[in-house]
mmCIF file of C-alpha atoms in Angstrom:
data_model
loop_
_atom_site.group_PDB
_atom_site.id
_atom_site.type_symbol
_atom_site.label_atom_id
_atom_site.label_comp_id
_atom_site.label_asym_id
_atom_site.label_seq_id
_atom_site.Cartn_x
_atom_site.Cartn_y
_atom_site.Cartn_z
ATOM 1 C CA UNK A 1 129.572 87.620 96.643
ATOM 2 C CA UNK A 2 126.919 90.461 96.134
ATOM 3 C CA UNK A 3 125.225 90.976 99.668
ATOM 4 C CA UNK A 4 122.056 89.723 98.231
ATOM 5 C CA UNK A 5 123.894 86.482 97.453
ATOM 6 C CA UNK A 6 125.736 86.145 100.831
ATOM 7 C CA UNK A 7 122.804 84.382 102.661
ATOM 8 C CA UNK A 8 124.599 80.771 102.339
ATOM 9 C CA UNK A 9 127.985 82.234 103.518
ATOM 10 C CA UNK A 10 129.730 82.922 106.764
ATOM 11 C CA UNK A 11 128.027 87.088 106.500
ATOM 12 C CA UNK A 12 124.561 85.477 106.414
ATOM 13 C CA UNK A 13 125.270 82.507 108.646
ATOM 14 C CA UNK A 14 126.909 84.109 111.606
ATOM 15 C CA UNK A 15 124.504 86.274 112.845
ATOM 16 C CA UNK A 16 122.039 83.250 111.802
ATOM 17 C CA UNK A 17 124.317 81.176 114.545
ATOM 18 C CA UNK A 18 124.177 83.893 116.882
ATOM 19 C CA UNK A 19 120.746 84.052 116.957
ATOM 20 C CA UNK A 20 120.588 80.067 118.104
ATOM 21 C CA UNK A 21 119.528 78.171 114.312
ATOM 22 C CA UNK A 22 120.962 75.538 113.104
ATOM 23 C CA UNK A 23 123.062 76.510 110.455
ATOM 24 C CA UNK A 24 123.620 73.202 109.231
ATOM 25 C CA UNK A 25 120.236 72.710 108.839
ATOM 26 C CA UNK A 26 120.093 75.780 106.592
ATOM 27 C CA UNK A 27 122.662 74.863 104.349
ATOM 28 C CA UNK A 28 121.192 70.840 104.644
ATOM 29 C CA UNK A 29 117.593 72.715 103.095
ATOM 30 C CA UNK A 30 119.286 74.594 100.071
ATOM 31 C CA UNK A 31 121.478 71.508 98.996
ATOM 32 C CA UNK A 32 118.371 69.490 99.047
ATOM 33 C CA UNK A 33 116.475 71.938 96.910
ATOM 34 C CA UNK A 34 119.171 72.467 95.009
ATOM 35 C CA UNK A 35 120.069 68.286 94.020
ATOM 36 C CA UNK A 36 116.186 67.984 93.536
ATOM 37 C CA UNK A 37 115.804 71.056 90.905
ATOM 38 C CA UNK A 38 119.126 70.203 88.870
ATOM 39 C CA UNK A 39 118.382 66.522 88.971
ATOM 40 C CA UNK A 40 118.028 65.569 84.859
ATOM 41 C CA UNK A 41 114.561 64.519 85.074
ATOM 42 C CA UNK A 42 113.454 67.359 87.177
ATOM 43 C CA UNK A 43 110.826 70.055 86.195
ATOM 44 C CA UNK A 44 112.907 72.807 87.141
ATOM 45 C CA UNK A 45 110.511 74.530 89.402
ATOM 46 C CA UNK A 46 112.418 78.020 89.574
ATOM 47 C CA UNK A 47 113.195 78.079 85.766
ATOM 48 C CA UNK A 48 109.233 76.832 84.646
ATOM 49 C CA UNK A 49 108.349 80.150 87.258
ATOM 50 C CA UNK A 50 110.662 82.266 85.552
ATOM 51 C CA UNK A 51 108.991 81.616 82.702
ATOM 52 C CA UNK A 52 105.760 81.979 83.760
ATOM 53 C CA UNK A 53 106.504 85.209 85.259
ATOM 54 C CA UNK A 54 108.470 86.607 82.160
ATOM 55 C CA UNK A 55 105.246 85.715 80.108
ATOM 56 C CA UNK A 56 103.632 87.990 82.202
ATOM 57 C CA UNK A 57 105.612 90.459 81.870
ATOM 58 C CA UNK A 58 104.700 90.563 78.053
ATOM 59 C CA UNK A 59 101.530 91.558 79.000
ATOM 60 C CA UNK A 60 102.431 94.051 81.058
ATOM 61 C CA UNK A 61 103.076 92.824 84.350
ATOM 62 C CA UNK A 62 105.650 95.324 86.229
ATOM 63 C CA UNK A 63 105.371 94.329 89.711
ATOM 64 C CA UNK A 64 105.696 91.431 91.741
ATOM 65 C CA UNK A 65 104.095 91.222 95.403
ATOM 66 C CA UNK A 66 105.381 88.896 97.774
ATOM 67 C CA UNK A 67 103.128 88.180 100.916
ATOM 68 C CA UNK A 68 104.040 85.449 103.327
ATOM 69 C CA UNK A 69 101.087 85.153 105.775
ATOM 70 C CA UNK A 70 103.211 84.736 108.417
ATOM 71 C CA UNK A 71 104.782 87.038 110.555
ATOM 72 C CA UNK A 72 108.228 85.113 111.165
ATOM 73 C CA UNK A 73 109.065 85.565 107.036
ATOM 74 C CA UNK A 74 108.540 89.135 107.493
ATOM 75 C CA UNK A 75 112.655 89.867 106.835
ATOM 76 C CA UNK A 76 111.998 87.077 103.667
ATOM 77 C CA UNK A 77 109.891 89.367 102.150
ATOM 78 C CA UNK A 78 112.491 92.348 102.620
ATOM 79 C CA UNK A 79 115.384 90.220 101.668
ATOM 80 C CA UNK A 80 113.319 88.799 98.340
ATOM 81 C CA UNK A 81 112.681 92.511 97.200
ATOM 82 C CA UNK A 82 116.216 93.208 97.293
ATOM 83 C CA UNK A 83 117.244 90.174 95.183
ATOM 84 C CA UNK A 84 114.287 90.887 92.625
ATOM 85 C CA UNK A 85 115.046 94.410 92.112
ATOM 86 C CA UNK A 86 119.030 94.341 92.363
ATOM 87 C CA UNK A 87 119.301 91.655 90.144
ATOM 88 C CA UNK A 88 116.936 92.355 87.315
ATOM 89 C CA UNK A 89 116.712 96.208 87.356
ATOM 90 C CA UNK A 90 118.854 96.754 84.590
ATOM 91 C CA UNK A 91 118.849 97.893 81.157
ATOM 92 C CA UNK A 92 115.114 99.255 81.096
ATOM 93 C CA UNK A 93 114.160 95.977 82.088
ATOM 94 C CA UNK A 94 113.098 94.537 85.517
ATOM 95 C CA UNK A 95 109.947 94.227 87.832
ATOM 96 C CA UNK A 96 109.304 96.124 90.684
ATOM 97 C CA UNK A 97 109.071 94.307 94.056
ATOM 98 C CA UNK A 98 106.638 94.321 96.698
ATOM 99 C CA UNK A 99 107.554 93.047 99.920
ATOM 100 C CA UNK A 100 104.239 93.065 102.120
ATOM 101 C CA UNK A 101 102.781 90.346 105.329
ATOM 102 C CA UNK A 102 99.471 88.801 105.767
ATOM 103 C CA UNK A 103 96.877 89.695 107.277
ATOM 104 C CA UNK A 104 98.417 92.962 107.575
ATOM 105 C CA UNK A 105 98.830 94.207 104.092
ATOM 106 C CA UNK A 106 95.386 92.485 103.051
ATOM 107 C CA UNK A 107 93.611 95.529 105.192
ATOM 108 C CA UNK A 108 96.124 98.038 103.680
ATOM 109 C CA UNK A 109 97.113 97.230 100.595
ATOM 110 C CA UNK A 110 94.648 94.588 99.055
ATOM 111 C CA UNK A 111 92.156 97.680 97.722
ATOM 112 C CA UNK A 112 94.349 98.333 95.136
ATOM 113 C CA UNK A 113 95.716 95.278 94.290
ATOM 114 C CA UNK A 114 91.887 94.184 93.390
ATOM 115 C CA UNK A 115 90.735 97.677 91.873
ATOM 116 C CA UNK A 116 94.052 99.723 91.017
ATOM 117 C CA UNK A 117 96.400 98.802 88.204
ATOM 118 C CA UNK A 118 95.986 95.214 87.102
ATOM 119 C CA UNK A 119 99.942 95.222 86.527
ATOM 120 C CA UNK A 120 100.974 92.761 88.978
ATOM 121 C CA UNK A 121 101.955 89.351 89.955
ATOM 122 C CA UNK A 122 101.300 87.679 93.370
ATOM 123 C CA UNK A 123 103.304 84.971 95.590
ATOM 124 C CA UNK A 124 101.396 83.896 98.246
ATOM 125 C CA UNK A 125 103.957 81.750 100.952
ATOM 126 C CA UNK A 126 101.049 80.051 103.601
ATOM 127 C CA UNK A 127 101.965 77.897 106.385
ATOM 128 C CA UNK A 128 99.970 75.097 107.106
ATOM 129 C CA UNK A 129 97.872 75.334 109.884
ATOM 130 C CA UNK A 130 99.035 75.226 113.053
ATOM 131 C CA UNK A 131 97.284 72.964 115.582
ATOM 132 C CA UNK A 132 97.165 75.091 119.246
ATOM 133 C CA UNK A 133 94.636 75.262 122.319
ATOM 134 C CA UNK A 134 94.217 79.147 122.014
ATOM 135 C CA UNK A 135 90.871 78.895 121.522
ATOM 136 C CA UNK A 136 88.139 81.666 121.427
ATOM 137 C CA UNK A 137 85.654 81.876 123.813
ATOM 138 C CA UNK A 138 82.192 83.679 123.385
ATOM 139 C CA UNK A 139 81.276 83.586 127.135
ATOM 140 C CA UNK A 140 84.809 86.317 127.940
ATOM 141 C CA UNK A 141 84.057 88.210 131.038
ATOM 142 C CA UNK A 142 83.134 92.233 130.638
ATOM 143 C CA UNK A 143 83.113 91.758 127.199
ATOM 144 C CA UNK A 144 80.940 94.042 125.670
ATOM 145 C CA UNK A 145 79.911 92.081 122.846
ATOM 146 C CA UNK A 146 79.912 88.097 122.399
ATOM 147 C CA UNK A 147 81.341 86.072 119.474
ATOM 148 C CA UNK A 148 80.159 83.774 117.993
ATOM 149 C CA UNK A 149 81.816 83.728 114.875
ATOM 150 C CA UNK A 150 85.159 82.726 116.647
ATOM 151 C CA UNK A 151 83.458 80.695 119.186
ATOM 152 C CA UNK A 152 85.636 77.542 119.447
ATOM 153 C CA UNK A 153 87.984 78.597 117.004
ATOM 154 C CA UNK A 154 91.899 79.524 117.025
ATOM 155 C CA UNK A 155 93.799 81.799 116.193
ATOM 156 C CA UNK A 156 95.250 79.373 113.926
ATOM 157 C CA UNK A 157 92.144 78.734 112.028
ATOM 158 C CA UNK A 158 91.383 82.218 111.987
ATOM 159 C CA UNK A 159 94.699 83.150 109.673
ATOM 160 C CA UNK A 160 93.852 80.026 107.368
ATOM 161 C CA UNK A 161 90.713 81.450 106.784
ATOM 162 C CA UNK A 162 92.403 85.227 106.040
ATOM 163 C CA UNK A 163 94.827 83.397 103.268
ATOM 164 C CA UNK A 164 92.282 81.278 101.701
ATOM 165 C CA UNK A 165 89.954 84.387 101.144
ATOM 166 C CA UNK A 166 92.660 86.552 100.031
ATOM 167 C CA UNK A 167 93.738 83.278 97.605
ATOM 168 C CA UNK A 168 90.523 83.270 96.270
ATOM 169 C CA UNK A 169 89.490 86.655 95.502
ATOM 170 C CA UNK A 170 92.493 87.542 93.660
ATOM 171 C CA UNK A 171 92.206 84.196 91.752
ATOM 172 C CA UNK A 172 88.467 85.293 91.465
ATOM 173 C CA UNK A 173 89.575 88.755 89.854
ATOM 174 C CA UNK A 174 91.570 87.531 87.432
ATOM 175 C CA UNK A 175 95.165 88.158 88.947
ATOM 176 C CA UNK A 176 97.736 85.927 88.123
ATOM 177 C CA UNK A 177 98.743 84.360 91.578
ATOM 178 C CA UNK A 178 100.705 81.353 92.835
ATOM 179 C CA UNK A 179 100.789 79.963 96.663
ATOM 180 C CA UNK A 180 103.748 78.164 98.218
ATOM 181 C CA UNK A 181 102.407 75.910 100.928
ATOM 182 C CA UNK A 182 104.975 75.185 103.770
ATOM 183 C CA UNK A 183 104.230 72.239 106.179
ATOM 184 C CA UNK A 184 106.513 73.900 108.675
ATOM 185 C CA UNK A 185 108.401 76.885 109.033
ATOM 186 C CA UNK A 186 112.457 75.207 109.712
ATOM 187 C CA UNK A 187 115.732 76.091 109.166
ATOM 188 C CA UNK A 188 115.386 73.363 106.630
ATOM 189 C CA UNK A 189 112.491 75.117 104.570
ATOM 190 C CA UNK A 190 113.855 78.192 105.431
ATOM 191 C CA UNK A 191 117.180 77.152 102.831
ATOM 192 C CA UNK A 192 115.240 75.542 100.255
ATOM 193 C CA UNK A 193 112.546 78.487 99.815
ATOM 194 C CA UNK A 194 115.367 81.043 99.591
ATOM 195 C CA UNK A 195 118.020 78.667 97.522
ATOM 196 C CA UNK A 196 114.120 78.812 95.389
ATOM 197 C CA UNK A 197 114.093 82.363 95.006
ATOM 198 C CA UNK A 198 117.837 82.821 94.102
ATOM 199 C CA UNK A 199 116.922 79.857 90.937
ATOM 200 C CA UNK A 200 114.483 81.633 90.351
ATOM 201 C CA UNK A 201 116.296 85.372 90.180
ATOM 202 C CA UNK A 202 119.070 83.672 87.899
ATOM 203 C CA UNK A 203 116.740 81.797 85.372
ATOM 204 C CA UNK A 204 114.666 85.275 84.633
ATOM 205 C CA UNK A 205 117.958 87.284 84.315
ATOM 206 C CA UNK A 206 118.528 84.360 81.088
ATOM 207 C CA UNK A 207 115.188 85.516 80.160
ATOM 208 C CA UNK A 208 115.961 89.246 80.603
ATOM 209 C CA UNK A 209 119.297 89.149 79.268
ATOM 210 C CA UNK A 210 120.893 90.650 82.166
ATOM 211 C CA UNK A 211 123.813 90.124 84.504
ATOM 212 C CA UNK A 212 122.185 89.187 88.003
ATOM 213 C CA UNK A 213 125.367 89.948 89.821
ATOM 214 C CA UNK A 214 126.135 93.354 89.402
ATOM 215 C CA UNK A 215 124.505 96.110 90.370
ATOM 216 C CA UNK A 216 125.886 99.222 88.724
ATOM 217 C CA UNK A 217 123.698 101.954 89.418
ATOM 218 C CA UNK A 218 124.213 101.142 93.042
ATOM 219 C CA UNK A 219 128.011 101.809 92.702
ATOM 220 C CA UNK A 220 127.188 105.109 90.891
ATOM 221 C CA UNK A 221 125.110 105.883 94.077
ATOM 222 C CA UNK A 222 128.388 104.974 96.499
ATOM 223 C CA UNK A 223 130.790 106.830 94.764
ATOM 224 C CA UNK A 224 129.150 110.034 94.721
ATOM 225 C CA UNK A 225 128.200 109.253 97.960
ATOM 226 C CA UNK A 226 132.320 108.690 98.761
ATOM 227 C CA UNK A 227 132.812 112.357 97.098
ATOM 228 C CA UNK A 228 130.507 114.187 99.260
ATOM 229 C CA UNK A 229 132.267 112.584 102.360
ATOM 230 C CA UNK A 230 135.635 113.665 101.248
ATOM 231 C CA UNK A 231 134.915 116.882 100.824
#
């Protein structure tokens, strides 16, 4: 099983243990998503994206961005770019990945997403929002300045506010974007969103007409790698 692939096996679900989830609750999500998408009168969700995507790419969409506004899917993002580019980058063919985080990457990256290149495609993962007490006050003690644009407001409704802007302007500008909207953020929804993304990886390489299990330029990389150490 390519590393990529290995999230539903004992090398991703170990250290998954280790660090105190449920694994069973992992592997409960992806069979879920799985019965659901491969159930006869299902829409397919991850083979009507692939399509939607690969349509893109006819009009010359190269790269995908993938921005969870949240900072717990952070490694998602990382682990999503690897799948994308190791198991489509072949052939001349392929899109390039961009793993990035909201709110972060809206004040770093969003410039040229909205004026640069108008080459890519967006995924937007949001998380519902959160009810808390952390509430802003205006009245803070030897502050300098007051605020009253946050007065009575959370942090919570402050990041809803970041994605729904960020939502809207691209939509606004004409990029092609799509937002997944999850309730909660579980070990459940953890296993369906990345049994998703792994649909979704195999159903473009039938579009691509590549094998999304190898990864041969890799292994050229390794065993010249393997030379240099042996001599």
């Amino acid at each position: 099983i390519g590393g990529r692939y290995s999230c539903f096996s004992v090398v991703g679900l170990l250290p998954a243990a280790i660090a105190g989830l449920c694994v069973s609750d992992i592997l409960a999500g992806a069979h879920q998503y799985w019965q659901a998408q491969m159930h006869p009168d299902s829409l397919c969700e991850p083979l009507r994206a692939a399509g939607y995507i690969h349509a893109l790419i006819g009009q010359g969409k190269t790269q995908s961005v993938m921005m969870p506004y949240c900072d717990r899917l952070r490694p998602f993002s990382r682990w999503y770019a690897q799948l994308w580019a190791e198991s489509l980058g072949k052939n001349g063919k392929g899109m390039t990945p961009i793993p990035a985080i909201g709110a972060v990457d809206q004040h770093s990256q969003l410039q040229l997403y909205l004026d640069g290149p108008q080459d890519k495609v967006f995924t937007l993962i949001t998380l519902a929002p959160q009810h808390n007490n952390e509430i802003v006050q205006d009245n803070l003690e030897n502050f300098p300045l007051p605020l009253p644009l946050f007065h009575g407001k959370s942090l919570s409704d402050l990041m809803v506010a970041e994605q729904r802007a960020t939502l809207e302007t691209l939509y606004n500008r004409g990029c092609p974007v799509r937002e997944i909207c999850l309730e909660t953020l579980t070990e459940k929804t953890i296993g369906a969103l990345m049994m998703h993304f792994i649909l979704e990886t195999l159903a473009m390489s039938l579009f691509l007409e590549v094998n999304p299990l190898d990864q041969p330029a890799v292994e050229e990389g390794k065993r010249i790698a393997q030379q240099y150490i042996a001599t």
